[in-house]
mmCIF file of C-alpha atoms in Angstrom:
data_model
loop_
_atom_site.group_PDB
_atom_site.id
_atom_site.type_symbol
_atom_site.label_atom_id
_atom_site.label_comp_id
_atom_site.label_asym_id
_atom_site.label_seq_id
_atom_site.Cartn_x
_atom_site.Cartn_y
_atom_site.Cartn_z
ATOM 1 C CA UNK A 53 -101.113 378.445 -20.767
ATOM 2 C CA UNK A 54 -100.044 375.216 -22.783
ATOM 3 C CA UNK A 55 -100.093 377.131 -26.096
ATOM 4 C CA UNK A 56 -97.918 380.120 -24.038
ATOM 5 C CA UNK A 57 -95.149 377.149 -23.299
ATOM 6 C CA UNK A 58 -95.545 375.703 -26.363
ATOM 7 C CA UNK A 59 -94.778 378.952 -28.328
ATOM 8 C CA UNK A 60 -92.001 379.717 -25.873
ATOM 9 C CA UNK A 61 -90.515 376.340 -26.550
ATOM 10 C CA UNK A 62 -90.442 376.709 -30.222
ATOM 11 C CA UNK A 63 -89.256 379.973 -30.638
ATOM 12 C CA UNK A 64 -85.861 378.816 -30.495
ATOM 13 C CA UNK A 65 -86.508 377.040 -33.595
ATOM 14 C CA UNK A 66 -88.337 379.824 -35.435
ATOM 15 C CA UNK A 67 -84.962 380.155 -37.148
ATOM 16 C CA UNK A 68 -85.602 376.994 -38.609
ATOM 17 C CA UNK A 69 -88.487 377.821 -40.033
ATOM 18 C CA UNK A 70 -88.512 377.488 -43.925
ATOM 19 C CA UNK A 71 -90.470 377.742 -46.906
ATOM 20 C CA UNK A 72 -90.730 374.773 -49.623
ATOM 21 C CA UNK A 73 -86.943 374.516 -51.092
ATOM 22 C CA UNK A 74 -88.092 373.005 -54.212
ATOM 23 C CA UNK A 75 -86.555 371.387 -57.554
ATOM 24 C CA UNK A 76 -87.990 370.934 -60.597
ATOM 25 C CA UNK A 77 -85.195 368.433 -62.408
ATOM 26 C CA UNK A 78 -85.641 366.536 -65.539
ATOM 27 C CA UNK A 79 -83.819 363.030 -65.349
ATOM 28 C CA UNK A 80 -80.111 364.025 -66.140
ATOM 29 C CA UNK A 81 -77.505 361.215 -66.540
ATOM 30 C CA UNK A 82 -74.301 362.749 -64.825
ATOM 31 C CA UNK A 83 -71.620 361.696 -62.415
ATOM 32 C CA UNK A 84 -69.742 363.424 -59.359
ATOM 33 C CA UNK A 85 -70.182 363.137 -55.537
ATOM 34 C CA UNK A 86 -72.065 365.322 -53.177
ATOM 35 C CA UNK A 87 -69.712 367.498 -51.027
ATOM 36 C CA UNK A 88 -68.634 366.725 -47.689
ATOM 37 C CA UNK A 89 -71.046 366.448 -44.722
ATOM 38 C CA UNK A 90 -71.979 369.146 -43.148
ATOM 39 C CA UNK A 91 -72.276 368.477 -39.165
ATOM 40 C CA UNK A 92 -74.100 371.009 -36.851
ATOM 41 C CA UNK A 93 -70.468 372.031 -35.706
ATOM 42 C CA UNK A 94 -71.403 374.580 -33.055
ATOM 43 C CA UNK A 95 -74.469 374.168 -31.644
ATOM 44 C CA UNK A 96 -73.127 373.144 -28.448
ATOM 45 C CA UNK A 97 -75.616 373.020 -25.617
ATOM 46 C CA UNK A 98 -74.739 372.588 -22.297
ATOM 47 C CA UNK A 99 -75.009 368.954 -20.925
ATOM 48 C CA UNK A 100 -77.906 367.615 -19.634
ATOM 49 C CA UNK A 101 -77.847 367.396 -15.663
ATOM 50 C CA UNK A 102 -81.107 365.316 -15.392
ATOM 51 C CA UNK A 103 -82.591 365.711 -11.575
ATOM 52 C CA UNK A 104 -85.547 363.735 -10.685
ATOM 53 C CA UNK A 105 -86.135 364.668 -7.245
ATOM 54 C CA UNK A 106 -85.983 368.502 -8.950
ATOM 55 C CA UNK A 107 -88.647 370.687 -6.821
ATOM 56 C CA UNK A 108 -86.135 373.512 -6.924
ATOM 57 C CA UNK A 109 -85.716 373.312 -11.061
ATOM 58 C CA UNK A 110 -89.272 373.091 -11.718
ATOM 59 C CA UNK A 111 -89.614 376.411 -9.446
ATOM 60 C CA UNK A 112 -86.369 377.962 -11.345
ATOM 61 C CA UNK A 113 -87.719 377.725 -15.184
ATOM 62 C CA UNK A 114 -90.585 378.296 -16.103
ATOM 63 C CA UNK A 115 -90.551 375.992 -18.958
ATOM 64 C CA UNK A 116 -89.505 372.631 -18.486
ATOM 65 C CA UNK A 117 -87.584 369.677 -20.211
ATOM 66 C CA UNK A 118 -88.486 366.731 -18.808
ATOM 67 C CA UNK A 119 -88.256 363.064 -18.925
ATOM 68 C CA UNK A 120 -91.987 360.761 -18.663
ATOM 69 C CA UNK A 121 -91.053 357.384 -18.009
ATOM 70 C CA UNK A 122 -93.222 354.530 -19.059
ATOM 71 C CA UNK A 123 -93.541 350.677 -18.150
ATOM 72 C CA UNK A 124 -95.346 349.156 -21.152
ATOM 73 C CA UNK A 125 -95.454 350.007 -25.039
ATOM 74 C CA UNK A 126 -99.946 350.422 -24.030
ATOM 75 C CA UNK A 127 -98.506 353.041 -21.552
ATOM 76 C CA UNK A 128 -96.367 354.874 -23.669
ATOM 77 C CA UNK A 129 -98.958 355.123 -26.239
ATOM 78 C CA UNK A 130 -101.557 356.585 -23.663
ATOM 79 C CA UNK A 131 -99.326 359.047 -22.712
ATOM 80 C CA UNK A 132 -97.899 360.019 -25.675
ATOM 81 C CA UNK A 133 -101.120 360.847 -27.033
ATOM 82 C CA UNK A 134 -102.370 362.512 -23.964
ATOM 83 C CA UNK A 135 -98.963 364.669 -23.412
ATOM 84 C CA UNK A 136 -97.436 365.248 -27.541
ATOM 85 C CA UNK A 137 -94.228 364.655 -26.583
ATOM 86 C CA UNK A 138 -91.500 366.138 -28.823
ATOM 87 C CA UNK A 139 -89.635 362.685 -28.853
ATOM 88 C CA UNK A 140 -90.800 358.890 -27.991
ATOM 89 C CA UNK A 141 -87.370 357.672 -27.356
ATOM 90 C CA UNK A 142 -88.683 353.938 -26.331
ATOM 91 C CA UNK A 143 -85.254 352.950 -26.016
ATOM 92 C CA UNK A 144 -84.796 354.901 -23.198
ATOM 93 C CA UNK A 145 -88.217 354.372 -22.002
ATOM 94 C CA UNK A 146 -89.385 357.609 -21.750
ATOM 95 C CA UNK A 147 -90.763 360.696 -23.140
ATOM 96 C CA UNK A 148 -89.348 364.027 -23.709
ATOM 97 C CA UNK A 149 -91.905 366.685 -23.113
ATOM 98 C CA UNK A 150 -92.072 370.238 -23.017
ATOM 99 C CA UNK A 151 -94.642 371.925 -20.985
ATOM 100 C CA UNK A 152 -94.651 373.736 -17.769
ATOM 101 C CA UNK A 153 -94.238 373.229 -13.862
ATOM 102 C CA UNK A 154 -98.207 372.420 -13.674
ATOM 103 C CA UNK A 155 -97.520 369.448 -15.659
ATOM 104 C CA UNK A 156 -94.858 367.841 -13.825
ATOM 105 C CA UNK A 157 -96.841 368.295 -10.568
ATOM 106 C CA UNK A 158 -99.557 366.251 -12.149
ATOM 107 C CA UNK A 159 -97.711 363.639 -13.290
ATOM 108 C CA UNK A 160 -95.927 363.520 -10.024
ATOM 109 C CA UNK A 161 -99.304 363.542 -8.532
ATOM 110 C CA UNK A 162 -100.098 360.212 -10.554
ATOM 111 C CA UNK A 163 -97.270 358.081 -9.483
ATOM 112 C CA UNK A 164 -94.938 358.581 -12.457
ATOM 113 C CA UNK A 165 -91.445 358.749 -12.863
ATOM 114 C CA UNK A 166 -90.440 362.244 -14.057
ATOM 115 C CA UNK A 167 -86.571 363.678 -14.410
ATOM 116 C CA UNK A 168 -86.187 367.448 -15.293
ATOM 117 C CA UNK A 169 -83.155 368.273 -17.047
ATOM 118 C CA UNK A 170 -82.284 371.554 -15.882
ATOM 119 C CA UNK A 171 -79.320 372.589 -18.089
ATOM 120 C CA UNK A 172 -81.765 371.832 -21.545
ATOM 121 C CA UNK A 173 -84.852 373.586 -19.414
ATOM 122 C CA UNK A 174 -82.110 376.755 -19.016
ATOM 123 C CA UNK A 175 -82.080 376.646 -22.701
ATOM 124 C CA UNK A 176 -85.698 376.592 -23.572
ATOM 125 C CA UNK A 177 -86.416 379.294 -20.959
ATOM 126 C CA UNK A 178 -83.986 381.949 -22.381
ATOM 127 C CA UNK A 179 -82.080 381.473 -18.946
ATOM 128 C CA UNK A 180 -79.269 379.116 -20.126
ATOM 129 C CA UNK A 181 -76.631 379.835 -23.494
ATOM 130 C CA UNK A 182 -78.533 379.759 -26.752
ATOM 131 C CA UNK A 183 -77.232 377.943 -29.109
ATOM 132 C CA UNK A 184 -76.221 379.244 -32.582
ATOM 133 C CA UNK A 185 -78.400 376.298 -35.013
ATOM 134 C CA UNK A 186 -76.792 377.829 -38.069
ATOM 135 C CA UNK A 187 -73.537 379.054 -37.713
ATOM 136 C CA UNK A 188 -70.974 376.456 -39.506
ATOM 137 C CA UNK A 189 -73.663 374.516 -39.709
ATOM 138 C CA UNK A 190 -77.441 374.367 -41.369
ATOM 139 C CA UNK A 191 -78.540 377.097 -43.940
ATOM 140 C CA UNK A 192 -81.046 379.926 -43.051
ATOM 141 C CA UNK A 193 -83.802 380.786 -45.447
ATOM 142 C CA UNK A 194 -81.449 383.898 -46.736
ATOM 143 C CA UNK A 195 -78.667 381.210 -47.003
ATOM 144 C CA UNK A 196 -80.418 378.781 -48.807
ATOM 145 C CA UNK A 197 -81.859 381.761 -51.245
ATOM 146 C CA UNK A 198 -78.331 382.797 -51.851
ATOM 147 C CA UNK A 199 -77.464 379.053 -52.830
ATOM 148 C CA UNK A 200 -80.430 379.390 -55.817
ATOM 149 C CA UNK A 201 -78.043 382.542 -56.753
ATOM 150 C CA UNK A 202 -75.241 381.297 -56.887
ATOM 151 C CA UNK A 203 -75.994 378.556 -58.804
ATOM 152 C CA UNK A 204 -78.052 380.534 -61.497
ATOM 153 C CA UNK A 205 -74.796 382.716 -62.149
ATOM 154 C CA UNK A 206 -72.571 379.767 -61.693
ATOM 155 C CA UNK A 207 -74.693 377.976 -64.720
ATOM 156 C CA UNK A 208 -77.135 380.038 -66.711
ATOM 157 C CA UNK A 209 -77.477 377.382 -68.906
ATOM 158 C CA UNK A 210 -79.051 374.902 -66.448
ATOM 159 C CA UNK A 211 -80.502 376.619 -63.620
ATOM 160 C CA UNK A 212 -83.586 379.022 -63.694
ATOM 161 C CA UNK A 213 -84.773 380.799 -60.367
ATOM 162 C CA UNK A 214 -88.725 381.080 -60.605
ATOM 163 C CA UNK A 215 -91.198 382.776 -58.046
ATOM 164 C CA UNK A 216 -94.453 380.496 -57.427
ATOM 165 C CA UNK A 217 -96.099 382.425 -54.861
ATOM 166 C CA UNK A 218 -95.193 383.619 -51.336
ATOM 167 C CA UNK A 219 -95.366 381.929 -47.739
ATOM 168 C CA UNK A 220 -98.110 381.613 -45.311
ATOM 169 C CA UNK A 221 -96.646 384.398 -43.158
ATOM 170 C CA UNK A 222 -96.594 386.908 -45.968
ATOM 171 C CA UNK A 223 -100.201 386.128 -47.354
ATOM 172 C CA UNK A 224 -100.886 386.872 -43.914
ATOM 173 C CA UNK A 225 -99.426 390.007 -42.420
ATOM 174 C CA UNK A 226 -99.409 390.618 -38.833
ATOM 175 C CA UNK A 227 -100.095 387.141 -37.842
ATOM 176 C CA UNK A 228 -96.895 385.928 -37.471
ATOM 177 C CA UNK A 229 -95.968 387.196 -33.999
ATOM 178 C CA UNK A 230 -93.908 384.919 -32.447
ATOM 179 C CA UNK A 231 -89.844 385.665 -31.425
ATOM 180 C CA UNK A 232 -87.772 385.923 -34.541
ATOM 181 C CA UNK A 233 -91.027 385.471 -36.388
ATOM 182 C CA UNK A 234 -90.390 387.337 -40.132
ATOM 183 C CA UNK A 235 -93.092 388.340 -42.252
ATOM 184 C CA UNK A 236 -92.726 385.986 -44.535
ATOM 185 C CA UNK A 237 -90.813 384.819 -47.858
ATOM 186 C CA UNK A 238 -91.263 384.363 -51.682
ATOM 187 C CA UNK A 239 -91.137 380.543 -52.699
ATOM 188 C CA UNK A 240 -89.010 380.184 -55.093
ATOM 189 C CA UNK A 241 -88.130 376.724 -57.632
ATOM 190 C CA UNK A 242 -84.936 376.046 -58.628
ATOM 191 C CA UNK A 243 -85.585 374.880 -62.191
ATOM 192 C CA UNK A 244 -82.866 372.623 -63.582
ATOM 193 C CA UNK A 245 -82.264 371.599 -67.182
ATOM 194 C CA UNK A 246 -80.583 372.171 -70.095
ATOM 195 C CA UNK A 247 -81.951 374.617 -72.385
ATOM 196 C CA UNK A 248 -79.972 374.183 -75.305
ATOM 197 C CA UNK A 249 -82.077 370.553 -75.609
ATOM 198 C CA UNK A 250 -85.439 370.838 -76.375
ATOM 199 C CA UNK A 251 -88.454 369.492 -74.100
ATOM 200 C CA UNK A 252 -90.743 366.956 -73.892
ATOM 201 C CA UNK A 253 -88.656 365.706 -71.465
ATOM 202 C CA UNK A 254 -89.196 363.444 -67.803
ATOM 203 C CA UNK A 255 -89.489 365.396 -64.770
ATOM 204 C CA UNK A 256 -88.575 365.081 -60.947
ATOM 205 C CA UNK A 257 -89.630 366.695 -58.606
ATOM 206 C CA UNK A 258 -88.754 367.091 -55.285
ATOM 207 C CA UNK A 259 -89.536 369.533 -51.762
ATOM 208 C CA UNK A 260 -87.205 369.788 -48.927
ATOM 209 C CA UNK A 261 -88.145 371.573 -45.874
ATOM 210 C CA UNK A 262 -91.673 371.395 -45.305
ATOM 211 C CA UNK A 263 -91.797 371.469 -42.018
ATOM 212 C CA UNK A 264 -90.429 373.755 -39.351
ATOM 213 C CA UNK A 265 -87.954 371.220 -37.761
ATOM 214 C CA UNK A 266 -87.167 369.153 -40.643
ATOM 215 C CA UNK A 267 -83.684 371.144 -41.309
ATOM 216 C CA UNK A 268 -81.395 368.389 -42.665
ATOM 217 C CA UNK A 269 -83.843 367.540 -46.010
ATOM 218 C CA UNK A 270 -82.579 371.054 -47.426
ATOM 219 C CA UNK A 271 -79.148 369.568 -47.351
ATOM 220 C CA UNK A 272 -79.554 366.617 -49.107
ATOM 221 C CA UNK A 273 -81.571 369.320 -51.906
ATOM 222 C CA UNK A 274 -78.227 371.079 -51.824
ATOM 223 C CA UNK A 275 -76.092 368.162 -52.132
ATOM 224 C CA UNK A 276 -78.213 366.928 -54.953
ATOM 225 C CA UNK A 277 -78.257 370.067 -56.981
ATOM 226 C CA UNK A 278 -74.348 370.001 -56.317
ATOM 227 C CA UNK A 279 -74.214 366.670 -57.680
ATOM 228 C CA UNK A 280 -76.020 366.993 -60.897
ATOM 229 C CA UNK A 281 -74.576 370.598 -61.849
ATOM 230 C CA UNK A 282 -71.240 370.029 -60.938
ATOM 231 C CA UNK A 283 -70.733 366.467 -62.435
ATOM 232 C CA UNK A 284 -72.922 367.403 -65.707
ATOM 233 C CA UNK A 285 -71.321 366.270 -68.885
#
């Protein structure tokens, strides 16, 4: 059943999911400025209404967001290992977990302080609005592709495109199952340099979005490519 919630939790950021964005740079002396940030303009989820006296949430949702509170740093520790929490905010002095309404009845059961918030729970159960993660905002796999494109046409000179293999989900078809699971992608390096100047030359390398929920480290790969193609010379 935890695996079942846990799935269900994180199919809202299958989305996010993406491949190695990788670049394979020599050490370029150029100026310029990245662009302009790019903020996460529309993902607006519903505020939180958190309800700790909530017997009537944790019967409406099947998968809950809640809030484990803690009274010592040896606490927190316990239970974040016990529970995985997808965020130790100690400032707050509690835990924001995931799971299901068997859960919070436990850790009701042990004398803890637990606050459900409903409107975020809505969200995670498919009950609530669903925000749009990319729109105006961060790049999908496709989107992040088309960058690679655009900046091979926009300098031929500089910027190779080259295939190094394919993702996990392709190698392995039909295991990827999940909602708004794909079957998989080509990885692809964005090699930069000038090919007018002969090699040996230093190299840097660098990976952006490794992991499924690390979707701000492609950014700062676009920014950087930006920055050294569009201030070179």
């Amino acid at each position: 059943m935890n695996n079942k919630i846990r799935s269900i939790s994180r199919s809202m950021m299958a989305r996010l999911i993406v491949p190695a964005f990788m670049l394979l740079l020599p050490l370029l002396a150029v100026g310029g400025a990245p662009g302009a940030n790019t903020a996460l303009a529309s993902a607006q989820l519903p505020a939180s209404t958190l309800n700790s006296n909530s017997n009537g949430a944790a019967d409406k949702y099947p998968v809950l967001v809640m809030r484990v509170y803690f009274d010592s740093l040896t606490q927190r520790d316990a239970l974040a290992n016990e529970l995985s929490p997808e965020e130790v905010g100690t400032t707050g002095g509690y835990l924001t977990v995931i799971r299901d309404r068997a859960l919070y009845d436990s850790l009701k059961a042990r004398g803890l302080r637990v606050e459900i918030d409903e409107a975020q729970s809505a969200v995670v159960s498919g009950m609530g609005p669903q925000p749009d993660l990319f729109y105006n905002g961060y790049k999908t796999v496709e989107e992040l592709y088309a960058f690679i494109d655009q900046k091979v046409a926009q300098y031929p000179n500089l910027v190779q495109k080259v295939d190094i293999g394919d993702s996990w989900c392709k190698t392995h078809p039909g295991t990827c199952t999940q909602p708004d699971a794909n079957n998989g992608y080509d990885i692809f390096v964005m090699h930069i340099t000038n090919q007018a100047i002969p090699g040996p030359k230093p190299v840097f390398w660098a990976e952006a979005g490794i992991h499924a929920r690390e979707i701000a480290t492609p950014e700062v790969m676009l920014r950087l490519t930006n920055w050294l193609l569009d201030g070179y010379n």
